Coordinates of C-alpha atoms and ligand atoms in Angstrom, one line a residue:
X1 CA -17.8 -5.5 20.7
X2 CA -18.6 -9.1 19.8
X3 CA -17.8 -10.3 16.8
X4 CA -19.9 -12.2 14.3
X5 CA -19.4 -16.1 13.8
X6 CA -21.2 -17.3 10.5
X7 CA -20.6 -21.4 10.4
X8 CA -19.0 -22.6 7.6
X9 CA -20.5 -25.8 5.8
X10 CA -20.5 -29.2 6.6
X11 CA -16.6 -30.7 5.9
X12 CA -13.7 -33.7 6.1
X13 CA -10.9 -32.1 6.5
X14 CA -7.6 -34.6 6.0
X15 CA -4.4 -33.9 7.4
X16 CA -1.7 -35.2 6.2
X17 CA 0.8 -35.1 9.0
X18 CA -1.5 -35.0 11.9
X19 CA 1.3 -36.2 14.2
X20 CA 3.7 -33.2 13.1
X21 CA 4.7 -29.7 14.6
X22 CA 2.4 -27.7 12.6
X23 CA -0.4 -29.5 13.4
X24 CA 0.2 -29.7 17.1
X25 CA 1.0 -26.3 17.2
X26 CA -1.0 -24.3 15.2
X27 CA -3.9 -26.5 13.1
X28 CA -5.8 -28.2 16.0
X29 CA -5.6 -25.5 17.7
X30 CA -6.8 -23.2 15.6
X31 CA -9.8 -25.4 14.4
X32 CA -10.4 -26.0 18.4
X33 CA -10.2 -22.4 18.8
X34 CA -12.9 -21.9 16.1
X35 CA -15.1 -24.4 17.3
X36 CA -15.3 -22.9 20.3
X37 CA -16.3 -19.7 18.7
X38 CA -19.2 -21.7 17.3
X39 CA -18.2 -21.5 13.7
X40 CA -17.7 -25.5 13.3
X41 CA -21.5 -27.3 12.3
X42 CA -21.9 -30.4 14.1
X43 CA -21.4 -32.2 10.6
X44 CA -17.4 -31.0 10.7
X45 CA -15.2 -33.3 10.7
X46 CA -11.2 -34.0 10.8
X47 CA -9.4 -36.8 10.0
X48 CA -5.8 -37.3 10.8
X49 CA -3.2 -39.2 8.6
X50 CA 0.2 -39.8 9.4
X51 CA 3.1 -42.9 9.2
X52 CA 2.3 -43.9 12.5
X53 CA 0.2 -46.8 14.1
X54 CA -2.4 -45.0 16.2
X55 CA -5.9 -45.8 17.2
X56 CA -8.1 -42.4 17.1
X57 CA -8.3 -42.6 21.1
X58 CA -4.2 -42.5 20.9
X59 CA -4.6 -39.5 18.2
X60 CA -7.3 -37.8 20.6
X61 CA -5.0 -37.7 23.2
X62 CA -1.8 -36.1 21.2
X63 CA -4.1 -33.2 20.8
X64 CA -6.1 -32.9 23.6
X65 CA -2.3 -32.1 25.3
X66 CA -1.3 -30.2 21.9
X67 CA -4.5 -28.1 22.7
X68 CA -3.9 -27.7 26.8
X69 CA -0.5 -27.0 25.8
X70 CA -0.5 -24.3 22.8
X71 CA -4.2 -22.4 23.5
X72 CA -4.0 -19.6 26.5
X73 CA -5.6 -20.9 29.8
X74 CA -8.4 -18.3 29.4
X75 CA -9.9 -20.2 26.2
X76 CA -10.0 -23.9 27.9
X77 CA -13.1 -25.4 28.3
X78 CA -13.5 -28.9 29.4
X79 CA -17.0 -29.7 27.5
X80 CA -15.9 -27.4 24.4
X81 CA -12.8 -29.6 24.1
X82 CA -14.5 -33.1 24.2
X83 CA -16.9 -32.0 21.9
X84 CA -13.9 -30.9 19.4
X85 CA -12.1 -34.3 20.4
X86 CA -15.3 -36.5 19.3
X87 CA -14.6 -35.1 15.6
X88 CA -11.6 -36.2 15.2
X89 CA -10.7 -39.7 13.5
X90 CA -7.1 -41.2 12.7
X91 CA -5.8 -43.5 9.9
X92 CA -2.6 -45.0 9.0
X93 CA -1.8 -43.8 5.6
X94 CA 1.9 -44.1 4.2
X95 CA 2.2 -41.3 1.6
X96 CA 4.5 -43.0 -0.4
X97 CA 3.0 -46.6 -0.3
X98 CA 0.0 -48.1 -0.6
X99 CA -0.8 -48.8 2.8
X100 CA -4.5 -47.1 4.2
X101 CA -5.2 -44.9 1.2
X102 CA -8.5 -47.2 0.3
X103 CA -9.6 -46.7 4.0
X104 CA -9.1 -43.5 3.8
X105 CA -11.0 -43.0 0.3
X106 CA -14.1 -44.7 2.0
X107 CA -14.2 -42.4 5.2
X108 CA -14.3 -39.3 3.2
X109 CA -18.3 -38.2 3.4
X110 CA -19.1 -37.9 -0.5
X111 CA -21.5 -35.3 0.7
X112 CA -19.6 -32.5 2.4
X113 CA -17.1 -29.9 1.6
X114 CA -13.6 -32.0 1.1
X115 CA -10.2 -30.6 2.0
X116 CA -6.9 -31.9 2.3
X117 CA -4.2 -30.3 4.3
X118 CA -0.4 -31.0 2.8
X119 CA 1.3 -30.8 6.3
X120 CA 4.2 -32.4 5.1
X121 CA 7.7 -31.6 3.3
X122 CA 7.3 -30.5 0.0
X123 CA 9.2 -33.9 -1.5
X124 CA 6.2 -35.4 -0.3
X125 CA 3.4 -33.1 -2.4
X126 CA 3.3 -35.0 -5.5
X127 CA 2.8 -38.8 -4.3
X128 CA 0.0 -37.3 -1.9
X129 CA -1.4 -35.6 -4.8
X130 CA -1.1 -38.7 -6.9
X131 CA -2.3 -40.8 -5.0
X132 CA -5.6 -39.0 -3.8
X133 CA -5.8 -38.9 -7.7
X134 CA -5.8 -42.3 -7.9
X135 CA -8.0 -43.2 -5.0
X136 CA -10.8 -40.8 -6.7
X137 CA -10.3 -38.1 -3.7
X138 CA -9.6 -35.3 -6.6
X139 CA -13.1 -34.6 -6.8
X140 CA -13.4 -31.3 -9.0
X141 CA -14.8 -29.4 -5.8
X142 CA -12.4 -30.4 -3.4
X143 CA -9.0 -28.7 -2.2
X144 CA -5.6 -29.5 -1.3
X145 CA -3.6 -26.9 1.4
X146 CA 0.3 -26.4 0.8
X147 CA 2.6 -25.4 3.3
X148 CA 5.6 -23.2 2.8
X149 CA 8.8 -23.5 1.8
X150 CA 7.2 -23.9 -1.8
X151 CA 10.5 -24.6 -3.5
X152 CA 13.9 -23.4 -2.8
X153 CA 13.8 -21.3 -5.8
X154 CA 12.3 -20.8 -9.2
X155 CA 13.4 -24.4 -10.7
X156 CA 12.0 -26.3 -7.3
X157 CA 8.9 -24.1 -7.5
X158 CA 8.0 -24.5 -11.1
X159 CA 8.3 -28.3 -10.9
X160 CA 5.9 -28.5 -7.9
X161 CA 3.2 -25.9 -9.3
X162 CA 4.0 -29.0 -12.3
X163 CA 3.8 -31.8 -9.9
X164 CA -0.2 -30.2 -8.1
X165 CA -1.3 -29.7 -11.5
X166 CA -0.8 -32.9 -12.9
X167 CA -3.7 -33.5 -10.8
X168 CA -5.2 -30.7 -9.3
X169 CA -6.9 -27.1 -11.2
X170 CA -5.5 -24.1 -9.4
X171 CA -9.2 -23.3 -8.0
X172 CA -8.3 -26.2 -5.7
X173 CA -4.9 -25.4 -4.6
X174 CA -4.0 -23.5 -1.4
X175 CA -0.6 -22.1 -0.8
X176 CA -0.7 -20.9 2.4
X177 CA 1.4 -17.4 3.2
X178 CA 0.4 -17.7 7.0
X179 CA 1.3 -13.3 7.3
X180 CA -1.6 -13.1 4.8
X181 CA -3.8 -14.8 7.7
X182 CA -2.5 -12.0 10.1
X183 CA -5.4 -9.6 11.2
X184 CA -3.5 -6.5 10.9
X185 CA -1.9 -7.6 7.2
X186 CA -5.5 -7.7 6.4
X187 CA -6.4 -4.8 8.0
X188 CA -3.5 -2.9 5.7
X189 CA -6.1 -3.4 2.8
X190 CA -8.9 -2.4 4.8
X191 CA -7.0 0.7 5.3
X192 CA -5.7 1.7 2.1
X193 CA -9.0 1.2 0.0
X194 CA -11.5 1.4 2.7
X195 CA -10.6 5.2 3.3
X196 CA -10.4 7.8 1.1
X197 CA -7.8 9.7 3.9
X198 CA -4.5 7.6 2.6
X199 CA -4.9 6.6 -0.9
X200 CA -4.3 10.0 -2.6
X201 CA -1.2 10.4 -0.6
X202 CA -0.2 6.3 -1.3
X203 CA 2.4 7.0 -3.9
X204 CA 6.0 8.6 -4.6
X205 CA 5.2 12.1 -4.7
X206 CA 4.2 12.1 -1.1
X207 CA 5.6 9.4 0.5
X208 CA 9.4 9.4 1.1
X209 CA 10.2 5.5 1.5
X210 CA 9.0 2.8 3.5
X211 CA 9.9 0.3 5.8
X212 CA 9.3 -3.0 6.5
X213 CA 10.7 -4.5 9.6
X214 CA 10.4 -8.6 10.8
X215 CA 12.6 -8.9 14.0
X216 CA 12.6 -11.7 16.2
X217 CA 14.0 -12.8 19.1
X218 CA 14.6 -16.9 18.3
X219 CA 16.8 -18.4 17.1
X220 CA 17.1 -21.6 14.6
X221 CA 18.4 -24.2 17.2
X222 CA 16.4 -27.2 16.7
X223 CA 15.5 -26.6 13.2
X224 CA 19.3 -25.8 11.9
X225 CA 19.0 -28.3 9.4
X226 CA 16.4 -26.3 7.6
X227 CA 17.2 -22.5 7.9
X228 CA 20.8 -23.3 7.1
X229 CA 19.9 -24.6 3.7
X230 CA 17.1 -21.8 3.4
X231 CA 18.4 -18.5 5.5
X232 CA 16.3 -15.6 6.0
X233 CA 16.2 -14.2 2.1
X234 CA 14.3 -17.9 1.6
X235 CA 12.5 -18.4 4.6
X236 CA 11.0 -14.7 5.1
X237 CA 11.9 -12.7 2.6
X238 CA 11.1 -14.2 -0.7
X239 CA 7.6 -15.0 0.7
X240 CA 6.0 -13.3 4.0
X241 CA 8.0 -9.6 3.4
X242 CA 7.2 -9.9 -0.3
X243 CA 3.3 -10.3 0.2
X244 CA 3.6 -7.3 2.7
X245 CA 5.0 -5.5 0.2
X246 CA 2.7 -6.5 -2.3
X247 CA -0.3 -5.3 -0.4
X248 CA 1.5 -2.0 0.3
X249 CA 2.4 -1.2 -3.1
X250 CA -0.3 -2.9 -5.4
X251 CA -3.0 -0.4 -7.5
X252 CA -6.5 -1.1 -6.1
X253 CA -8.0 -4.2 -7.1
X254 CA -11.6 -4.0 -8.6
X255 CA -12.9 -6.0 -6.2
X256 CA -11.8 -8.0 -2.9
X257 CA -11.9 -11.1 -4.3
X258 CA -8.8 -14.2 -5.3
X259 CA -8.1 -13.3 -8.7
X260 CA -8.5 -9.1 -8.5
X261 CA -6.4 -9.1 -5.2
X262 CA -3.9 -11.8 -6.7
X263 CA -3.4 -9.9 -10.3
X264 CA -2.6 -6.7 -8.6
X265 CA 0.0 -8.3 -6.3
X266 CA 1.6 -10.0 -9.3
X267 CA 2.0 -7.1 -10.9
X268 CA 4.0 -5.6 -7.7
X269 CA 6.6 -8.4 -7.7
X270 CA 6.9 -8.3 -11.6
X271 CA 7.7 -4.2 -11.4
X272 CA 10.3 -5.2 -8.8
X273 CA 13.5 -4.1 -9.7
X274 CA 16.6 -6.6 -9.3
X275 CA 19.1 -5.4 -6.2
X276 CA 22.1 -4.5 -6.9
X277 CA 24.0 -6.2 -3.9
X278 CA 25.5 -2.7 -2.4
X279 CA 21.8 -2.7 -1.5
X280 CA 21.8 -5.9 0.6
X281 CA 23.4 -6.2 4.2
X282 CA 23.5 -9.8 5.7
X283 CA 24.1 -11.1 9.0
X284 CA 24.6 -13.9 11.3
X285 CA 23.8 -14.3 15.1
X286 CA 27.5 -14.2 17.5
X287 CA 27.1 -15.9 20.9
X288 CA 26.5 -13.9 23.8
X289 CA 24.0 -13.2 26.8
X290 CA 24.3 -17.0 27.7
X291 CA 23.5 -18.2 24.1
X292 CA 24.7 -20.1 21.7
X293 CA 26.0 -18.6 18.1
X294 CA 24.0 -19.2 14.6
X295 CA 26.8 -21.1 13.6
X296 CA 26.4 -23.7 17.1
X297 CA 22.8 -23.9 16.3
X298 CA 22.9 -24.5 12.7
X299 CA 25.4 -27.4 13.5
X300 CA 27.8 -26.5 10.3
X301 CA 30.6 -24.1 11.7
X302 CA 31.3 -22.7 8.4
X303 CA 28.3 -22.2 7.4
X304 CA 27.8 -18.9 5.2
X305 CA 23.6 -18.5 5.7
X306 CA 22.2 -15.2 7.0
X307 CA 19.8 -15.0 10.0
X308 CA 19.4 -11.8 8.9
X309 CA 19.1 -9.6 5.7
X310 CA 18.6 -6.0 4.8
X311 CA 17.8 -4.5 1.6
X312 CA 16.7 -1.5 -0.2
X313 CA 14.0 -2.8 -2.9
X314 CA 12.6 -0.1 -5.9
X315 CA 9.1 -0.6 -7.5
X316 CA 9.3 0.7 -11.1
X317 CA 5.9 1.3 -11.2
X318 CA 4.3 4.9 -12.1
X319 CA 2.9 5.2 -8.4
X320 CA 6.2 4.1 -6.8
X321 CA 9.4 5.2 -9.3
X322 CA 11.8 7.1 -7.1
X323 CA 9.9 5.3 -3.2
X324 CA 12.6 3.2 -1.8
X325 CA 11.3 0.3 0.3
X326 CA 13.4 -1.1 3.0
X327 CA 13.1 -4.2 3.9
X328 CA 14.8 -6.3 7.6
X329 CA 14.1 -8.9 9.0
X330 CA 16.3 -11.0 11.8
X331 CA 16.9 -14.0 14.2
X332 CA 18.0 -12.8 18.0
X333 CA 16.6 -9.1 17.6
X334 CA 16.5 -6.9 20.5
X335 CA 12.5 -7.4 20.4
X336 CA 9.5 -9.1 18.8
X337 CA 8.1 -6.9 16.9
X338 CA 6.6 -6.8 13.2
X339 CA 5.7 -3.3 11.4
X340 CA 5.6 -1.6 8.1
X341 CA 6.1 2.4 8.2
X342 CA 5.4 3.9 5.8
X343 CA 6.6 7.9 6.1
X344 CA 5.7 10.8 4.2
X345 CA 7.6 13.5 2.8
X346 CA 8.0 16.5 4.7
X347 CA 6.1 20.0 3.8
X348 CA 7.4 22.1 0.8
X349 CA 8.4 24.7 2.9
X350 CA 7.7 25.0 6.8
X351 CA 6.2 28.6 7.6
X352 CA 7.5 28.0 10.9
X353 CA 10.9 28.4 10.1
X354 CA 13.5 25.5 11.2
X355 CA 12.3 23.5 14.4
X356 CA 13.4 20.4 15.6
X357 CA 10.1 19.2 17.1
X358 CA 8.9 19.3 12.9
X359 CA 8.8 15.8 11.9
X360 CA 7.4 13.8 9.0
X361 CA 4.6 12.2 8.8
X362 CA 4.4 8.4 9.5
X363 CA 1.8 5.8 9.6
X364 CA 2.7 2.5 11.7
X365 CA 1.1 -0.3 11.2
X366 CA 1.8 -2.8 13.4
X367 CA 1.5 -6.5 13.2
X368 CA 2.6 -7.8 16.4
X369 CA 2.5 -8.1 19.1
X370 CA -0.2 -4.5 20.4
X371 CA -1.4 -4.9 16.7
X372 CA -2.9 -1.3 15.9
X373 CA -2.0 1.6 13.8
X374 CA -0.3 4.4 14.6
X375 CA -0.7 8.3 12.6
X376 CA 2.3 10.5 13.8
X377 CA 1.6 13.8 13.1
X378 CA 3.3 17.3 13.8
X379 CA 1.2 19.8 16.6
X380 CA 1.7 23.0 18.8
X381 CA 3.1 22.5 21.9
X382 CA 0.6 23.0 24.2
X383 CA 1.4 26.8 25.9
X384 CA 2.5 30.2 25.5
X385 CA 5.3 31.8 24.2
X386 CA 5.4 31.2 20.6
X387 CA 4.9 28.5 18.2
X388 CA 6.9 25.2 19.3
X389 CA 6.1 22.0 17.4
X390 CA 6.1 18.9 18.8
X391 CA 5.3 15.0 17.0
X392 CA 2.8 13.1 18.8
X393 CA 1.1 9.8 17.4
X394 CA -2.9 9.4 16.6
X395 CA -2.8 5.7 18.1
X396 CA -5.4 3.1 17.3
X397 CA -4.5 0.2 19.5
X398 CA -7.3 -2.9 18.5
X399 CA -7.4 -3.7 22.0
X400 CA -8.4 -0.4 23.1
X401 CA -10.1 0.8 20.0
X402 CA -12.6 -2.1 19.9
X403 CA -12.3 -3.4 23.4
X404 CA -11.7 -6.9 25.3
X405 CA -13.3 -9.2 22.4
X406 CA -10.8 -7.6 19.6
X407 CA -8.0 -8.2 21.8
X408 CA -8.5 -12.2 21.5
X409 CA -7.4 -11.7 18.0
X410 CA -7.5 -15.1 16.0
X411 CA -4.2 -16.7 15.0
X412 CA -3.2 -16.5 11.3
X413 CA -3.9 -20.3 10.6
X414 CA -7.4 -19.8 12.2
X415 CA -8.7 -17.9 9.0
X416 CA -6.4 -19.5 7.1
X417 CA -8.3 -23.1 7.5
X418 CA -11.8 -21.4 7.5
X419 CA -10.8 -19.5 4.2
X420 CA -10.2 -23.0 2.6
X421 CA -13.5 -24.3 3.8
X422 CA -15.4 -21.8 2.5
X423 CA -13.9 -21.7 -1.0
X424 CA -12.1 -18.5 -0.9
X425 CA -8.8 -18.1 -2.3
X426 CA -8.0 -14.6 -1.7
X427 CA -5.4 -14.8 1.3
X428 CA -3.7 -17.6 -0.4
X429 CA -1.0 -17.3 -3.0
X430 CA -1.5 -18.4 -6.7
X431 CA 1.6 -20.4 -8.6
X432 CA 2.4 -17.6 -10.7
X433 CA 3.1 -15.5 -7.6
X434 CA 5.1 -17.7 -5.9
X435 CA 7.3 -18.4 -8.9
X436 CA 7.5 -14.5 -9.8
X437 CA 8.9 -14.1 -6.2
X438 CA 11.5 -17.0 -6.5
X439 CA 12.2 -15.1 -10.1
X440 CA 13.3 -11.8 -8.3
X441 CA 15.1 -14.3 -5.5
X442 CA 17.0 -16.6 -7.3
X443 CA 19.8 -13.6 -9.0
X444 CA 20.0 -12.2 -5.3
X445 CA 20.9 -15.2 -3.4
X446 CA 23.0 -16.1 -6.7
X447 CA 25.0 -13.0 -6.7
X448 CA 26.1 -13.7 -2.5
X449 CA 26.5 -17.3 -3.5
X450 CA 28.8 -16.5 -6.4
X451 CA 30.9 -14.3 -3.8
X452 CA 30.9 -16.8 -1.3
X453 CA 31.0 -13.7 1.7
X454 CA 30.3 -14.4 5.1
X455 CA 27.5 -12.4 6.6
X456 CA 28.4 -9.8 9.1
X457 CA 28.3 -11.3 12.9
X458 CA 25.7 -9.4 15.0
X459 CA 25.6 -9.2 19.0
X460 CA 22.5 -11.0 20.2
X461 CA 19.7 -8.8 21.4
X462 CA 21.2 -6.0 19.4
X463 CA 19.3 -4.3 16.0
X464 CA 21.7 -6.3 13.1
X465 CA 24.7 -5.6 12.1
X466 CA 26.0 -2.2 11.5
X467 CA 26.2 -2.1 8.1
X468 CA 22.8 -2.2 8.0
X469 CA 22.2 1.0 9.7
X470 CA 24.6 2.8 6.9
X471 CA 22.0 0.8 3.9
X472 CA 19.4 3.8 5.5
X473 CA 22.0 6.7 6.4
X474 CA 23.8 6.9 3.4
X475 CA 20.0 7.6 2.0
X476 CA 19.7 10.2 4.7
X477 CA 17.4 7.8 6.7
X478 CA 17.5 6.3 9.7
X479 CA 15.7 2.6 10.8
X480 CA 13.0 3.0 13.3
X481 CA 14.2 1.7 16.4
X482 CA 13.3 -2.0 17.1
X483 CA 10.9 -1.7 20.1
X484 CA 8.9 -4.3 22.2
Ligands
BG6_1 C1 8.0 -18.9 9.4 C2 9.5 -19.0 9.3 O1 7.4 -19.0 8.1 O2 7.6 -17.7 10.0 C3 10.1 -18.8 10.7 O3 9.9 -20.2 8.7 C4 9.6 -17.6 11.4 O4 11.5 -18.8 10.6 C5 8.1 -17.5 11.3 O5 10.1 -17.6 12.7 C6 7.6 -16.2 11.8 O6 6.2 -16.2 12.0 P1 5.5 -15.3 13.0 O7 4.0 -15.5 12.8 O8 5.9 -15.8 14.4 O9 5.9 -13.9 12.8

């Protein structure tokens, strides 16, 4: 199966912080990555801004290594990379001075789509925006790309949706939710309302509760500093678990398109019910298996942040009243792995009498790594002698669904950037959004704060602490098991 590569239209791209992580890591790439596919006209063009004194040969270099370093072996090409190279310019530009911003104004091509990507700390989002405001670079049409964290709760986040709208419309504003980029979080919507199969059964009558796992195996050394102010409620929860939620949960949208989609999500977060904090386990990382503790990495020995948090969320919706949705997510898991489940009630009454091999009904999707989806459904064990049931999965892995070509799935930030080129706002999050999801945030993290608790330690490699196991048995439940 090859997949289709329409180009997008001729464009500048800034970005701000061209000599930073994200852009080494994930931007260049990913633009490299889509130029290769073909999807770049010769006309695009990047421009890279940052503190430092660089000549565009020095800047060329930075990512032709970011490239060889952070794109798999199989999808270098010499020529393919020069080419890429050859569009990319750099200028000196200090965001909070004066210095290069006229330079930059007159490299911008008046005649092409113009985008400018915020790679930068949030304190740094309203001088950039003021000063492209200044320097005429606000052009109605053009767009500006935020970054998460967006704010550290409601306050921080109402002041900078105040701070981009001084000088920007919302059309133009792109808060990026890199999960929303992830093929399978799409492929959730796809799904749900491309299928008449699941939607009847897509609310609490059928369904029993879901659950929505994010385990990894890192952990924060070398960005401590960070995570320990934000923890995992604030760096996962309150934004990527909250938009898979959202797209589990929401009523169909009329349409697929920025404003249907990004109503009906709204509407999710606003139905949210608070938690009441016997719903909410937290944990922190111990040493072990040769590694160091969350409290050595996050360099302050007291400190009381979770690398991990469970909690049991309810959606007071008519569709969901009485559907409990678990959410997890954790530094130093036993695996990578990424999935919501989403499991149905079982039958009214089984005709075949009690039988272990009976189970209910789940759909898996899984985001990563294997990205597929998984139907687990109850049959006859194959034989005679009577009716045995057994619970074997209807799997759909993309790679062997769709063969080779689906397997090279894009990253995230791939469609993310493209998405921003071509105008389309649907997999980006609006202000209202953000700031209803700090609104359901801010009296969770308040209510620990106010306690002052320590999370619960948790071996390395292990599933979180054990108090998290008891948020699901006490329900009757059980976690799935977090599996490579
Ligand atoms: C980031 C968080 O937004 O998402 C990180 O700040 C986390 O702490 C990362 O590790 C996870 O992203 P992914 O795409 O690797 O699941």
């Amino acid at each position: 199966m090859v997949s289709r590569v329409i180009p997008v239209d001729p464009f500048d791209l800034v970005i701000f912080g061209a000599t930073g992580d994200l852009a080494r890591r994930k931007i260049l790439p990913g633009l490299y990555r889509r130029d290769l596919a073909g999807q770049l006209p010769d006309e695009a063009r990047i421009l890279g801004a940052a503190r430092s004194e660089l000549s565009d040969g020095a800047w060329r270099n930075e990512i032709r290594a970011a490239i060889e370093e952070h794109v798999p072996a199989d999808r270098q090409d010499g020529a393919a990379l020069d080419r890429f190279l050859a569009r990319l310019g750099y200028l000196q530009v200090d965001a909070t001075g004066e210095a290069g911003w006229q330079a930059l104004a007159d490299r911008v091509r008046p005649d092409v789509v113009q985008a400018y990507y915020f790679s930068v700390g949030p304190s740094l989002f309203g001088a950039l925006a003021e000063r492209l405001h200044r320097h005429g670079m606000n052009r109605e049409d053009c767009r500006i790309v935020v970054e998460k964290p967006f704010g550290h709760d409601l306050a921080s986040a109402k002041a900078l949706n105040a701070t981009l709208a001084a000088h920007f419309e919302e059309h133009q504003i792109y808060r990026i939710d890199h999960y929303l980029g992830k093929e399978t979080v799409q492929n959730l919507m796809a799904v749900r309302f491309g299928n008449m199969l699941f939607e009847p059964l897509w609310n609490a009558q059928y369904v029993d509760h879901i659950q929505i796992t994010v385990a990894e195996t890192v952990g924060v050394a070398g960005r401590g500093g960070y995570y320990d102010r934000s923890g995992a409620m604030r760096d996962m929860v309150q934004n990527h678990m909250m938009q898979l939620l959202c797209l589990i949960a929401m009523e169909p949208p009329y349409a697929f398109e920025p404003d249907a989609v990004r109503d009906e999500k709204l509407k999710v977060i606003r139905a949210l019910d608070p938690v009441a904090p016997g719903d909410i386990v937290r944990g922190q990382y111990a040493a072990g298996n040769g590694q160091a503790s969350y409290l050595d990495d996050a360099e302050n020995p007291d400190s009381r942040t979770e690398s991990y948090v469970a909690l049991k969320a309810h959606v007071s919706s008519w569709r969901w009243k009485g559907t409990p949705f678990y959410l997890r997510t954790g530094k130093r898991l036993r695996a990578r792995t990424s999935e919501i489940a989403i499991t149905f009630k079982d039958p009214p009454h089984s005709i075949f009498g009690e039988q272990e091999g009976q189970k209910s009904n789940a759909l898996v999707i899984r985001l990563q790594p294997n990205e597929g989806i998984k139907l687990k459904v109850t049959i006859k064990e194959p034989g005679p002698g009577g009716m045995r049931l057994i619970e074997v999965p209807l799997d759909m892995s993309f790679a062997e669904a769709l063969g080779p070509e689906a397997a090279d799935i894009p990253d995230a930030y791939e469609r993310l950037v493209m998405d921003v080129i071509r105008g389309n706002q649907t997999l980006f999050m609006r202000g209202d959004e953000v700031e209803a999801a700090w609104a359901w945030t801010d009296p969770i993290v308040a209510a620990w704060e106010a306690k002052g608790d320590r999370p619960q330690p948790y071996d390395p490699g292990s599933s979180g602490p054990e108090d998290a196991l008891m948020l699901m048995h006490r329900d009757g439940r059980r976690w799935r098991e977090v599996r490579p």
